CSV table of C-alpha atoms in Angstrom, one decimal:
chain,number,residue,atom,x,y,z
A,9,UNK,CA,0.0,0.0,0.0
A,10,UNK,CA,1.7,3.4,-1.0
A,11,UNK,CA,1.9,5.6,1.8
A,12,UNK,CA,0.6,8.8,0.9
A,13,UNK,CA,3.0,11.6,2.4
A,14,UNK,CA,2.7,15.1,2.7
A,15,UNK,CA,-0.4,15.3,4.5
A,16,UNK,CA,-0.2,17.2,8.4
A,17,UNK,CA,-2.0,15.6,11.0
A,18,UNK,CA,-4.2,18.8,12.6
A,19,UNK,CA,-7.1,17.3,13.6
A,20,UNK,CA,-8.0,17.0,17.0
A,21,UNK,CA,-10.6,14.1,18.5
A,22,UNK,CA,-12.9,17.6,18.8
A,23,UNK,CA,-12.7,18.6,15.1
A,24,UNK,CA,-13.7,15.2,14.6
A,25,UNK,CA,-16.3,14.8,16.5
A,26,UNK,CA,-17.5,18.2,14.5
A,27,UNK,CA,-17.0,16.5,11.8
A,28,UNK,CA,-19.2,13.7,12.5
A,29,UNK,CA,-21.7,15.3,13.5
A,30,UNK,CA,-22.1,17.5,10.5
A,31,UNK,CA,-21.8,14.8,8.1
A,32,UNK,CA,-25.0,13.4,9.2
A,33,UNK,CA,-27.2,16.4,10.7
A,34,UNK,CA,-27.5,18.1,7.0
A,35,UNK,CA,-30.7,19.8,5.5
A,36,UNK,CA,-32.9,16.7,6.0
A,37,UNK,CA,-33.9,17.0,9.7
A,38,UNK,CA,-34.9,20.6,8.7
A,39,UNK,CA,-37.4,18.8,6.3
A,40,UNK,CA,-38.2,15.6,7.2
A,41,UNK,CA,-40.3,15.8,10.2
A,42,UNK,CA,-43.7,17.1,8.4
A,43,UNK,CA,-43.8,14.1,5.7
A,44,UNK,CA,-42.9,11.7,8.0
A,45,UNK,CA,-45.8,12.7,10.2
A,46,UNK,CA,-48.1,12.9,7.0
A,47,UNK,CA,-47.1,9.4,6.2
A,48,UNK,CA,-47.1,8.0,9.5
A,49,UNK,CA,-48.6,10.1,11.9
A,50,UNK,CA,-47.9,9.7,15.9
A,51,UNK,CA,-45.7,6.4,14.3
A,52,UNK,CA,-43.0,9.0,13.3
A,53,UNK,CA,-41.9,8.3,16.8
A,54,UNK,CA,-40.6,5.1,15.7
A,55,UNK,CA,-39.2,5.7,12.6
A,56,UNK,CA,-36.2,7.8,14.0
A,57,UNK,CA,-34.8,4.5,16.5
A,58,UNK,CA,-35.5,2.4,13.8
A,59,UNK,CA,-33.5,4.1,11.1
A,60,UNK,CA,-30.8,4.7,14.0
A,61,UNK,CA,-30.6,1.1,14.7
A,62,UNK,CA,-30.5,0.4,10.9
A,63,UNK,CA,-27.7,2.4,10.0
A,64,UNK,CA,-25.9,1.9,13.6
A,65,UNK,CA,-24.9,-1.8,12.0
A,66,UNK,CA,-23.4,-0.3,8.6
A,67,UNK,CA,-21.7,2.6,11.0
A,68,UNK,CA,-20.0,-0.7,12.9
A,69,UNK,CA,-18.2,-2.0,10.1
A,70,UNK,CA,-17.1,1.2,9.4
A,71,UNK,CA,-15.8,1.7,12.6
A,72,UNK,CA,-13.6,-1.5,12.7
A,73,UNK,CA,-12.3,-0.8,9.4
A,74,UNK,CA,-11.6,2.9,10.1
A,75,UNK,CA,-9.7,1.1,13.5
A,76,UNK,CA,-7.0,-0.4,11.3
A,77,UNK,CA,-6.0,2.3,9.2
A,78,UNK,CA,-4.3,6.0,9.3
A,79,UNK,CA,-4.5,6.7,6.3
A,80,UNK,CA,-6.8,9.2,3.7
A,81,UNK,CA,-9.3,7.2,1.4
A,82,UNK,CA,-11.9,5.7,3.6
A,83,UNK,CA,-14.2,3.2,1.6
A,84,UNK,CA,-11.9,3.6,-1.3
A,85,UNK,CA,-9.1,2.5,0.8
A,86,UNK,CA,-10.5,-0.4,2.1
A,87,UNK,CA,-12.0,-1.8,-0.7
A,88,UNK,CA,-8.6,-1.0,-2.6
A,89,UNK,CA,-6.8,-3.1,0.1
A,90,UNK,CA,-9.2,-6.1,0.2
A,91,UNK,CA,-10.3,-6.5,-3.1
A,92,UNK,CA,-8.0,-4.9,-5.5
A,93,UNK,CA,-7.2,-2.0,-7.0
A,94,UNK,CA,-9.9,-2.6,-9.9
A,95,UNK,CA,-12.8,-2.5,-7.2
A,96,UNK,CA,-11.2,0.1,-5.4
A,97,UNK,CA,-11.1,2.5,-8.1
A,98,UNK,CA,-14.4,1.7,-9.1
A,99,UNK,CA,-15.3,2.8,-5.2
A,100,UNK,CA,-13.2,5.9,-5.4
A,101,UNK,CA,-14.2,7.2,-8.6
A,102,UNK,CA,-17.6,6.8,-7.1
A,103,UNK,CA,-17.1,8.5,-4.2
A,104,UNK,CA,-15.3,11.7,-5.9
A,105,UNK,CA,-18.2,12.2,-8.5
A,106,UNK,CA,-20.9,11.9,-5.9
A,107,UNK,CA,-19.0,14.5,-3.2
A,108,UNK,CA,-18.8,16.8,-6.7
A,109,UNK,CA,-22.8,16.3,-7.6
A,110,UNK,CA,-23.3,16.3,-3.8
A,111,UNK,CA,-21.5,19.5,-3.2
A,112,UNK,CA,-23.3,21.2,-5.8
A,113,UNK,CA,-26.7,20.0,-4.9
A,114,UNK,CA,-26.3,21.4,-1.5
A,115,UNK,CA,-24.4,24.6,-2.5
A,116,UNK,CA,-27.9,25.1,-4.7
A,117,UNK,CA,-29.9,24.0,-1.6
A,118,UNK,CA,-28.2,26.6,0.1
A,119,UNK,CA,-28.8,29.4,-2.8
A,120,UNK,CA,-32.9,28.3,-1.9
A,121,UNK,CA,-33.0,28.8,1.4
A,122,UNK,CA,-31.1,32.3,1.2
A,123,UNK,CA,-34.2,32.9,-1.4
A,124,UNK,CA,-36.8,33.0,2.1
A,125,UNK,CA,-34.8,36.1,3.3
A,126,UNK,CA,-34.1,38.0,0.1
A,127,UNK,CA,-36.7,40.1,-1.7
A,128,UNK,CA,-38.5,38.0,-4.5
A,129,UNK,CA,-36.9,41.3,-7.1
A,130,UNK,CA,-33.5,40.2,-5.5
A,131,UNK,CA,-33.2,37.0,-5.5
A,132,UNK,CA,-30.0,36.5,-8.2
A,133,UNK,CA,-28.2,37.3,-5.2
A,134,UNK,CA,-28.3,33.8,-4.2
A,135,UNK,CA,-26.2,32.4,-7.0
A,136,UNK,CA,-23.6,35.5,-5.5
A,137,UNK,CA,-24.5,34.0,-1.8
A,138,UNK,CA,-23.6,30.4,-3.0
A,139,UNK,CA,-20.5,31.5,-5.3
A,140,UNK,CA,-19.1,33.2,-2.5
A,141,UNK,CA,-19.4,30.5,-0.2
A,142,UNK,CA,-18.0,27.4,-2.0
A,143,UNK,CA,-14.8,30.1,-2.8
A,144,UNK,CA,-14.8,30.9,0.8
A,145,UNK,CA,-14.8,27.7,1.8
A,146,UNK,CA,-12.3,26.6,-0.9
A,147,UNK,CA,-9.8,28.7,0.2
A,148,UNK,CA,-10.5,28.7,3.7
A,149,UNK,CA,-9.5,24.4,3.0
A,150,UNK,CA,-6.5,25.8,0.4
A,151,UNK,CA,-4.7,27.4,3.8
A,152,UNK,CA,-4.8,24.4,5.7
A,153,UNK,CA,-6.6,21.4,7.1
A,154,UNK,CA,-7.2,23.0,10.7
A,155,UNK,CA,-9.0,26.1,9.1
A,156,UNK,CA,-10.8,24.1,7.2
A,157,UNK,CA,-12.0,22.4,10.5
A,158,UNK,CA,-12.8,25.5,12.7
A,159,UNK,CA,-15.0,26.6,9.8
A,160,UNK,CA,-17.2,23.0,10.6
A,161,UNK,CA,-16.7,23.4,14.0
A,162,UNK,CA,-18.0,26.8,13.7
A,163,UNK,CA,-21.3,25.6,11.4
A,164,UNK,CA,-22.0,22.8,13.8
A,165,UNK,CA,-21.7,24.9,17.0
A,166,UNK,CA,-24.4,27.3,14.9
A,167,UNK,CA,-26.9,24.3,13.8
A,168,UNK,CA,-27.0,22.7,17.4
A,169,UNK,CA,-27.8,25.9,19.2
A,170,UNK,CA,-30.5,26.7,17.0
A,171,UNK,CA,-32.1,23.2,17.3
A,172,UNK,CA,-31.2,23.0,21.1
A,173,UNK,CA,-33.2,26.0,21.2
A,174,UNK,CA,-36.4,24.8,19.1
A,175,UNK,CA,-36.3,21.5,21.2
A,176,UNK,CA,-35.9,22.8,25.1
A,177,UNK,CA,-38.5,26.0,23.9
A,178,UNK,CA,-41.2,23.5,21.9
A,179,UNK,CA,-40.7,21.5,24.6
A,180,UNK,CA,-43.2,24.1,27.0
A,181,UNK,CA,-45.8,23.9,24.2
A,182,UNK,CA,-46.4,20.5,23.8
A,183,UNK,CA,-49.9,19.4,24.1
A,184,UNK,CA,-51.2,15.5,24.1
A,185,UNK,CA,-53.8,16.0,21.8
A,186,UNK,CA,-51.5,17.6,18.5
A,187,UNK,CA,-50.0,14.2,18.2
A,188,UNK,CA,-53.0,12.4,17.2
A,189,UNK,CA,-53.3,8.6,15.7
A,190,UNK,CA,-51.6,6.1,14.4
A,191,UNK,CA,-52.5,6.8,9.5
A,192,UNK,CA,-53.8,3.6,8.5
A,193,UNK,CA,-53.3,5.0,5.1
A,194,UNK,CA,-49.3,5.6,5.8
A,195,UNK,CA,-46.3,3.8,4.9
A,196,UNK,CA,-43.8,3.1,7.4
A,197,UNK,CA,-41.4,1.4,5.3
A,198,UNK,CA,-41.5,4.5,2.8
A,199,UNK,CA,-41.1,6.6,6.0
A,200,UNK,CA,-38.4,4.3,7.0
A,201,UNK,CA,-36.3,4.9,4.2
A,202,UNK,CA,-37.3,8.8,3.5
A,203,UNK,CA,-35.6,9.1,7.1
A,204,UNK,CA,-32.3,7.3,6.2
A,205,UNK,CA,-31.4,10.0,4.2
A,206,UNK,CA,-30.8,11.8,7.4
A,207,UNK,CA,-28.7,9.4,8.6
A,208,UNK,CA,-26.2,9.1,5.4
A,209,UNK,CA,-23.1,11.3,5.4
A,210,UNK,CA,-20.7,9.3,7.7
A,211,UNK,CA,-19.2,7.5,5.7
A,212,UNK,CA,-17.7,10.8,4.5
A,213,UNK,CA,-15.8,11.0,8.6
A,214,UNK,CA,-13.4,8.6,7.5
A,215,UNK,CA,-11.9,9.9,4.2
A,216,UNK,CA,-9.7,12.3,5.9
A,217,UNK,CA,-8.3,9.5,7.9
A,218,UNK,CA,-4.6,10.8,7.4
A,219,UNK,CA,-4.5,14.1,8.7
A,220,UNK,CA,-6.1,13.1,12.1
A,221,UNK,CA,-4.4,12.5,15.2
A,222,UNK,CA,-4.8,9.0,16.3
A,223,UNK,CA,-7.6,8.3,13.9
A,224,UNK,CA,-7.6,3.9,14.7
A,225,UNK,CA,-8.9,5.6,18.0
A,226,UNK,CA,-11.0,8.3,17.6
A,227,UNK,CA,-13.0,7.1,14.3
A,228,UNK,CA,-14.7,3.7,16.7
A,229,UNK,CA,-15.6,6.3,19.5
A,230,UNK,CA,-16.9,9.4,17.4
A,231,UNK,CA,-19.2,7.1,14.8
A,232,UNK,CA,-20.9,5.1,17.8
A,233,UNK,CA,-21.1,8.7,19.7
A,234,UNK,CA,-22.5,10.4,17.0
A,235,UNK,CA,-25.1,8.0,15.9
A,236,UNK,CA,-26.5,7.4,19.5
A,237,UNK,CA,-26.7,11.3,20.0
A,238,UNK,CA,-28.2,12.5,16.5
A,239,UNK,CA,-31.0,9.3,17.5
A,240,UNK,CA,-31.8,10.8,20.6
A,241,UNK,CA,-31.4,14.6,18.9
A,242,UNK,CA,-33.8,13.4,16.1
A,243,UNK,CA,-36.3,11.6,18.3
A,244,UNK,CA,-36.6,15.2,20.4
A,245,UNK,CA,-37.0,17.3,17.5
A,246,UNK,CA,-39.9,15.0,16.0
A,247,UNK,CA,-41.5,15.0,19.4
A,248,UNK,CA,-41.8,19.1,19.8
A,249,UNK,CA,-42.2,19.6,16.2
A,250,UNK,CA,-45.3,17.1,16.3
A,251,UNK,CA,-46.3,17.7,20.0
A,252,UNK,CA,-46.1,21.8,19.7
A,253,UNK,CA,-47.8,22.7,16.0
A,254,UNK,CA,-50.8,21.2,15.2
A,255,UNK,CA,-50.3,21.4,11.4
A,256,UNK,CA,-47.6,19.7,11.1
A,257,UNK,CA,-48.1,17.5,8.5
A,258,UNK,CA,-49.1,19.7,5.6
A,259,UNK,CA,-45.5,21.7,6.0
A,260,UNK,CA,-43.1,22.0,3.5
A,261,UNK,CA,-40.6,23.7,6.2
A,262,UNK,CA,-42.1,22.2,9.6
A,263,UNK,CA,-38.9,23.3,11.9
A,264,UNK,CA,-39.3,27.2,10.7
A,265,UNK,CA,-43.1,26.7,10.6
A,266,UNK,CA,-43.3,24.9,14.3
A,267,UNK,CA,-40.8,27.4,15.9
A,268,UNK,CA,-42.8,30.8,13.9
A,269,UNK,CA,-46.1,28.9,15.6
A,270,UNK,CA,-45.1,28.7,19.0
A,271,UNK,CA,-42.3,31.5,19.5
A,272,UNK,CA,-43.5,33.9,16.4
A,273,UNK,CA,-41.1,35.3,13.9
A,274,UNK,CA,-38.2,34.9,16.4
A,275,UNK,CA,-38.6,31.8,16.3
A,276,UNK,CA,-39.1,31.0,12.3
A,277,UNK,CA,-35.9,33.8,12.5
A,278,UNK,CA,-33.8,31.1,14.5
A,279,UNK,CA,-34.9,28.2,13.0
A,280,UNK,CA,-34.4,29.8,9.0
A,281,UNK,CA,-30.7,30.8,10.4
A,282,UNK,CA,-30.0,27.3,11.7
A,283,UNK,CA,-30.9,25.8,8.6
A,284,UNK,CA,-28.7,27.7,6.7
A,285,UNK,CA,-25.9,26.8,9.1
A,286,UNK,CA,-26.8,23.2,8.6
A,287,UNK,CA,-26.2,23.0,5.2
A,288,UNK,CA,-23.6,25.9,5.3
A,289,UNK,CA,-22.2,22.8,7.3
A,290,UNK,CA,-21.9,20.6,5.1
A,291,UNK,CA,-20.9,22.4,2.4
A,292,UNK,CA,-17.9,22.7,4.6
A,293,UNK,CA,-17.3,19.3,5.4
A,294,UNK,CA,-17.8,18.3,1.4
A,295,UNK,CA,-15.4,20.8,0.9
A,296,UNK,CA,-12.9,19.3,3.2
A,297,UNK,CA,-13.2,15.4,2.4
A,298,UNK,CA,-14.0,15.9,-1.5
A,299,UNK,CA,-10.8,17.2,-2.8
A,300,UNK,CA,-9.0,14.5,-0.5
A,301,UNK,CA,-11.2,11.6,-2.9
A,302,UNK,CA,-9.3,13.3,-6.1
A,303,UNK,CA,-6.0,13.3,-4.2
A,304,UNK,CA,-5.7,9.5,-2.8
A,305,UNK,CA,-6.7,8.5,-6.8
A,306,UNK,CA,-3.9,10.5,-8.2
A,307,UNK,CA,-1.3,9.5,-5.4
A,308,UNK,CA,-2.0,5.8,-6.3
A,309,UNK,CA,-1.8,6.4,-10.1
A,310,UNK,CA,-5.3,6.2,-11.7
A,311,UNK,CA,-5.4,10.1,-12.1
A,312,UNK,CA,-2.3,12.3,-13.0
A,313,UNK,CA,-0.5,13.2,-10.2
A,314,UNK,CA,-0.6,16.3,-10.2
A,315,UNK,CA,-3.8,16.3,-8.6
A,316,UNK,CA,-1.8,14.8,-5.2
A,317,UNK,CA,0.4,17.6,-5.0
A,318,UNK,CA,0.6,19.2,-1.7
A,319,UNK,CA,1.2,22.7,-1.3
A,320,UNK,CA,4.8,22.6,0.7
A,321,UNK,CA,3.8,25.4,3.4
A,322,UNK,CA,0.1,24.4,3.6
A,323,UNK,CA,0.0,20.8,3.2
A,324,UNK,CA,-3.1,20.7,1.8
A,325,UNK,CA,-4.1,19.0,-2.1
A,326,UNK,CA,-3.8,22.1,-3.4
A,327,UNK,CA,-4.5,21.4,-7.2
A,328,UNK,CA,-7.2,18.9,-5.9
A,329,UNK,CA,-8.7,21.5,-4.4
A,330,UNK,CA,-9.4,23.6,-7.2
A,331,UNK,CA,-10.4,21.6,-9.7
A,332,UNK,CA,-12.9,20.4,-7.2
A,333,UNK,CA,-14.2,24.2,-6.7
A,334,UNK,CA,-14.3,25.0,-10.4
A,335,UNK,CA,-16.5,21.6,-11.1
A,336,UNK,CA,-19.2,21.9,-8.0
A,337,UNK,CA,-19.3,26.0,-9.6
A,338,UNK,CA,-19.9,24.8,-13.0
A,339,UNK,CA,-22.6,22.5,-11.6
A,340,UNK,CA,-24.0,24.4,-9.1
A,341,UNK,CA,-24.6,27.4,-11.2
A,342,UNK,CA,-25.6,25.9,-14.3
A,343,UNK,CA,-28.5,23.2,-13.4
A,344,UNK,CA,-30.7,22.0,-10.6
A,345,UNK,CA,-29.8,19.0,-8.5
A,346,UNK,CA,-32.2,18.3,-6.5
A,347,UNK,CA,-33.0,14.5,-8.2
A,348,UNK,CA,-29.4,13.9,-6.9
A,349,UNK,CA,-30.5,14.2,-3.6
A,350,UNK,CA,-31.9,10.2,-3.9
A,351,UNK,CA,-28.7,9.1,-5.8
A,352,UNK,CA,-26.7,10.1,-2.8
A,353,UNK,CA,-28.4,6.8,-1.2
A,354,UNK,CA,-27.3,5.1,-4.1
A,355,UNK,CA,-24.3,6.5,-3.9
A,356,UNK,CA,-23.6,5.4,-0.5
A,357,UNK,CA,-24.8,1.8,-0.5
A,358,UNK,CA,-21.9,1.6,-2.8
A,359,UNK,CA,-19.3,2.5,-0.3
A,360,UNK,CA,-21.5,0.8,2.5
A,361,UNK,CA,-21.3,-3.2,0.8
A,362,UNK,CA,-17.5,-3.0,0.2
A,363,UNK,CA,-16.7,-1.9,3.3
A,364,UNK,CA,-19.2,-4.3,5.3
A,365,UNK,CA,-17.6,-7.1,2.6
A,366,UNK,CA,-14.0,-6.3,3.8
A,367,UNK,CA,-15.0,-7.1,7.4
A,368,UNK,CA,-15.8,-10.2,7.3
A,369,UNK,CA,-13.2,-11.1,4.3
A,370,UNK,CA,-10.4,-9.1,7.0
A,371,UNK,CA,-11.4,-11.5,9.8
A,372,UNK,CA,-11.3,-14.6,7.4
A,373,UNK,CA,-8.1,-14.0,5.9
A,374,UNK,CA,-5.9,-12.0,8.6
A,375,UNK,CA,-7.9,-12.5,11.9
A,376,UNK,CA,-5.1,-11.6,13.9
A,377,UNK,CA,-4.5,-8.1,12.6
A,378,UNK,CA,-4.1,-4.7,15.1
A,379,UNK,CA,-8.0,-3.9,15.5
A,380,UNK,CA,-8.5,-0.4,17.3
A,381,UNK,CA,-12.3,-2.0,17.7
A,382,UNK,CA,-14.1,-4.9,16.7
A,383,UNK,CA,-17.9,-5.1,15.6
A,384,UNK,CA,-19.0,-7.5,18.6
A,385,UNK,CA,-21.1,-10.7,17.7
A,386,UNK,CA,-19.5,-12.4,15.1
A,387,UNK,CA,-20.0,-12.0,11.6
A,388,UNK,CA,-23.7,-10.8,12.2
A,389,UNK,CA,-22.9,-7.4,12.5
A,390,UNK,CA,-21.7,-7.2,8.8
A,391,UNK,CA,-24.2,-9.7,7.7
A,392,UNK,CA,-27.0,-7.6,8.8
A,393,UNK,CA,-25.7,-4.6,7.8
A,394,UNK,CA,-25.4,-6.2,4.0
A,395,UNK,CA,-29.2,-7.4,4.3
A,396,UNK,CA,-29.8,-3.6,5.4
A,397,UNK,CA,-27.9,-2.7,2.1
A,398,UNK,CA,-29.8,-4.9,-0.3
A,399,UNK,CA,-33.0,-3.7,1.2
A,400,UNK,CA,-32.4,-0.2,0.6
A,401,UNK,CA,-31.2,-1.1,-3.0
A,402,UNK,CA,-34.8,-2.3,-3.7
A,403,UNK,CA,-36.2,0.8,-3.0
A,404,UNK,CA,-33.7,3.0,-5.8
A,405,UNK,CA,-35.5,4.1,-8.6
A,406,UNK,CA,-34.1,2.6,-11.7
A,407,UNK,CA,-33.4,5.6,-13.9
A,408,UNK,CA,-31.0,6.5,-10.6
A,409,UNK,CA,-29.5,2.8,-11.1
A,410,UNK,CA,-29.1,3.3,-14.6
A,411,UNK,CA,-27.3,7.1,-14.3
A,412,UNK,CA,-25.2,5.1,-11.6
A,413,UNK,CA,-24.0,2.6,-14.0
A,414,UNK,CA,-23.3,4.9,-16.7
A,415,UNK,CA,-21.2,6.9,-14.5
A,416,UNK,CA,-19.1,3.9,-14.1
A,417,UNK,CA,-18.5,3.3,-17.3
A,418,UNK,CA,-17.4,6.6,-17.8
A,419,UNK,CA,-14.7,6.0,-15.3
A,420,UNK,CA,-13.1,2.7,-17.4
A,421,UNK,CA,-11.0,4.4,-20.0
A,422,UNK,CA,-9.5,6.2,-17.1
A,423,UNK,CA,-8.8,3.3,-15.3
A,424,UNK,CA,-7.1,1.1,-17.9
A,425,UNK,CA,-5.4,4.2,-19.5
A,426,UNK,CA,-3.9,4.8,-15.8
A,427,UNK,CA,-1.1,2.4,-16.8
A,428,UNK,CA,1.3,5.4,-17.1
A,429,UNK,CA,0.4,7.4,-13.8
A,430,UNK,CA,0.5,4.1,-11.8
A,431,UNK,CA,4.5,3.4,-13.3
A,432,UNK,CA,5.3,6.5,-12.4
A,433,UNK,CA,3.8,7.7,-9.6
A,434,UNK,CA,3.5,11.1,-7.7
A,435,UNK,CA,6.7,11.6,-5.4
């Protein structure tokens, strides 16, 4: 395995736990909680352990894999190590399109929800808005890995003190009779997997896995911290948000709508700002792991390598790092991306199965191997969390399945045409 050099180790087990967190608490718990209701009614309650339970076995397997390695690539690396470089190209290429599309989508996200405090005459100003910030956030990750940190630890900080505020205020203005009955007409296995999406983003923790400080350590504890916390956090914010406003269901913003109902605009204030931070936040963290995808294929030879050059003072993937913020630009100012919100899942399972995979093949074929943590109960950890995997899988529409796989065969000429970057490698 080529050791990729160059990279500082700056990040501290609280810039990681930042990290975590804002990799999962995106946009979605802003938006879920009024279709889940609407689907599900009072059994919304549910859906939140559920989904937390689900996705706490995938978020195992990750855990023990990220426990043996110090190094950047996360699935990528894995599968690269376990299954070959083939596969693990196929993973990283993957990974680096998706965290493009991805950063895009949300940038745009972003742009819409600036539109709810702009004047309807002014909002262009959004595309300037969003422009500004994936620049700002570009350069912010150009000067150094630890800036690019404070600025998640600073969106984080933002998100959780505006939902910490909806949660313990809503919490006065609950009444028994808002929450209603169980819909006989709902779906709980549609509201099952619309909630996942808020879930999905940690795989994206363990990317930058070589400029932490003691990552085989810190990557077990934050992932099994972070998934038992945003449960509980999730489980609350349903509870006030269905407890406190009494229309609920037929919201297309229910956070903002819930805290305008029961603290007035203050509170829709509060609520619009944490938003914002939310996915300001994860623009940020897309804008820290995403140029790190382009950089660990180019320092093991399926891209040029200039693209793994690190900038000698800053020791950051400086070229990565621009072509990644002149793509998600093009993107995000030139389309709308809001189908690629359901390819993300896609997108995901496919970093999910490889890495669940190269637990059990890792225990078969080097049981005795340094483990920071180990999934406990056998092999049913990953089994269940591949079941999990397939069952999501059934629920992708096909069109997403088939833009998947043509993505992937987009990424074969580069592969076999890599013959020359992987002879001669980046220094």
């Amino acid at each position: 395995m080529k050791e990729h050099r160059g990279l500082a180790r700056e990040l501290n087990f609280f810039d990681v736990v930042c990290m975590g967190f804002n990799c999962v608490v995106g946009a979605g718990i802003f938006l879920l909680a009024g279709q889940l209701d609407s689907l599900v009614g009072i059994g919304a309650l549910l859906v939140f352990p559920l989904c937390g339970l689900l996705c706490f076995a995938v978020a195992l397997c990750f855990a023990e894999m990220g426990s043996m390695y110090d190094k950047t690539g996360g699935a990528y690396l894995y599968t690269k190590d376990v299954f070959g470089p083939f596969a693990g190209f196929l993973v990283g290429w993957i990974m680096w399109l998706a965290s493009i599309i991805g950063w895009a989508s949300v940038a745009s996200g972003f742009g819409l929800y600036c539109n709810y405090f702009l004047p309807k005459d002014q909002q262009w100003l959004s595309k300037v808005i969003v422009t500004a910030l994936v620049i700002g956030l570009s350069v912010t990750n150009y000067y150094g890995v630890k800036p690019g940190a404070r600025s998640i630890n600073f969106f984080s900080i933002g998100k959780f003190t505006a939902l910490f505020i909806f949660i313990v205020a809503g919490m006065f203005f609950v009444r028994r009779e808002n929450f209603g009955q169980l819909h006989n007409s709902g779906s709980f296995s549609m509201a099952t997997t619309l909630a996942l999406y808020a879930y999905t983003g940690f795989e994206f923790l363990v990317v930058p896995a070589g400029e932490m400080k003691n990552p085989q350590k810190h990557i077990p504890r934050v992932i099994m911290m972070v998934f038992i916390v945003v449960t509980v956090l999730y489980i609350l914010i349903q509870y006030v948000a269905m407890g406190a406003y009494p229309d609920l269901s037929g919201s297309d913003k229910p956070l903002a709508d819930a805290a305008f109902y029961f603290l007035g605009p203050a509170g829709g204030i509060i609520i619009g700002i944490g938003a914002l931070l939310s996915i300001g936040g994860v623009n940020a963290g897309i804008a820290l792991t995403s140029p790190r995808s382009l950089y660990v294929l180019s320092a093991d030879g399926f891209f040029p390598p200039v693209f793994a050059k690190i900038h000698p003072k800053y020791h950051t993937p400086y070229l990565a790092i621009v072509v990644n913020t002149l793509l998600t630009l093009f993107l995000g100012l030139t389309g709308s991306f809001h189908y690629l919100i359901a390819a993300s899942v896609l997108v995901s399972i496919l970093q999910y199965v490889p890495t669940c995979l190269a637990v059990i093949a890792l225990r078969r074929k080097t049981p005795d191997r340094k483990r920071g943590y180990t999934a406990p109960g056998g092999y049913s950890i990953p089994v269940l969390a591949l079941i999990i995997c397939g069952w999501l899988l059934c629920h992708v529409e096909l069109k997403i399945i088939g833009a998947t796989a043509l993505a992937i065969a987009v990424s074969l000429p580069f592969y076999f045409s890599g013959r020359f970057f992987r002879e001669n490698p980046c220094p």
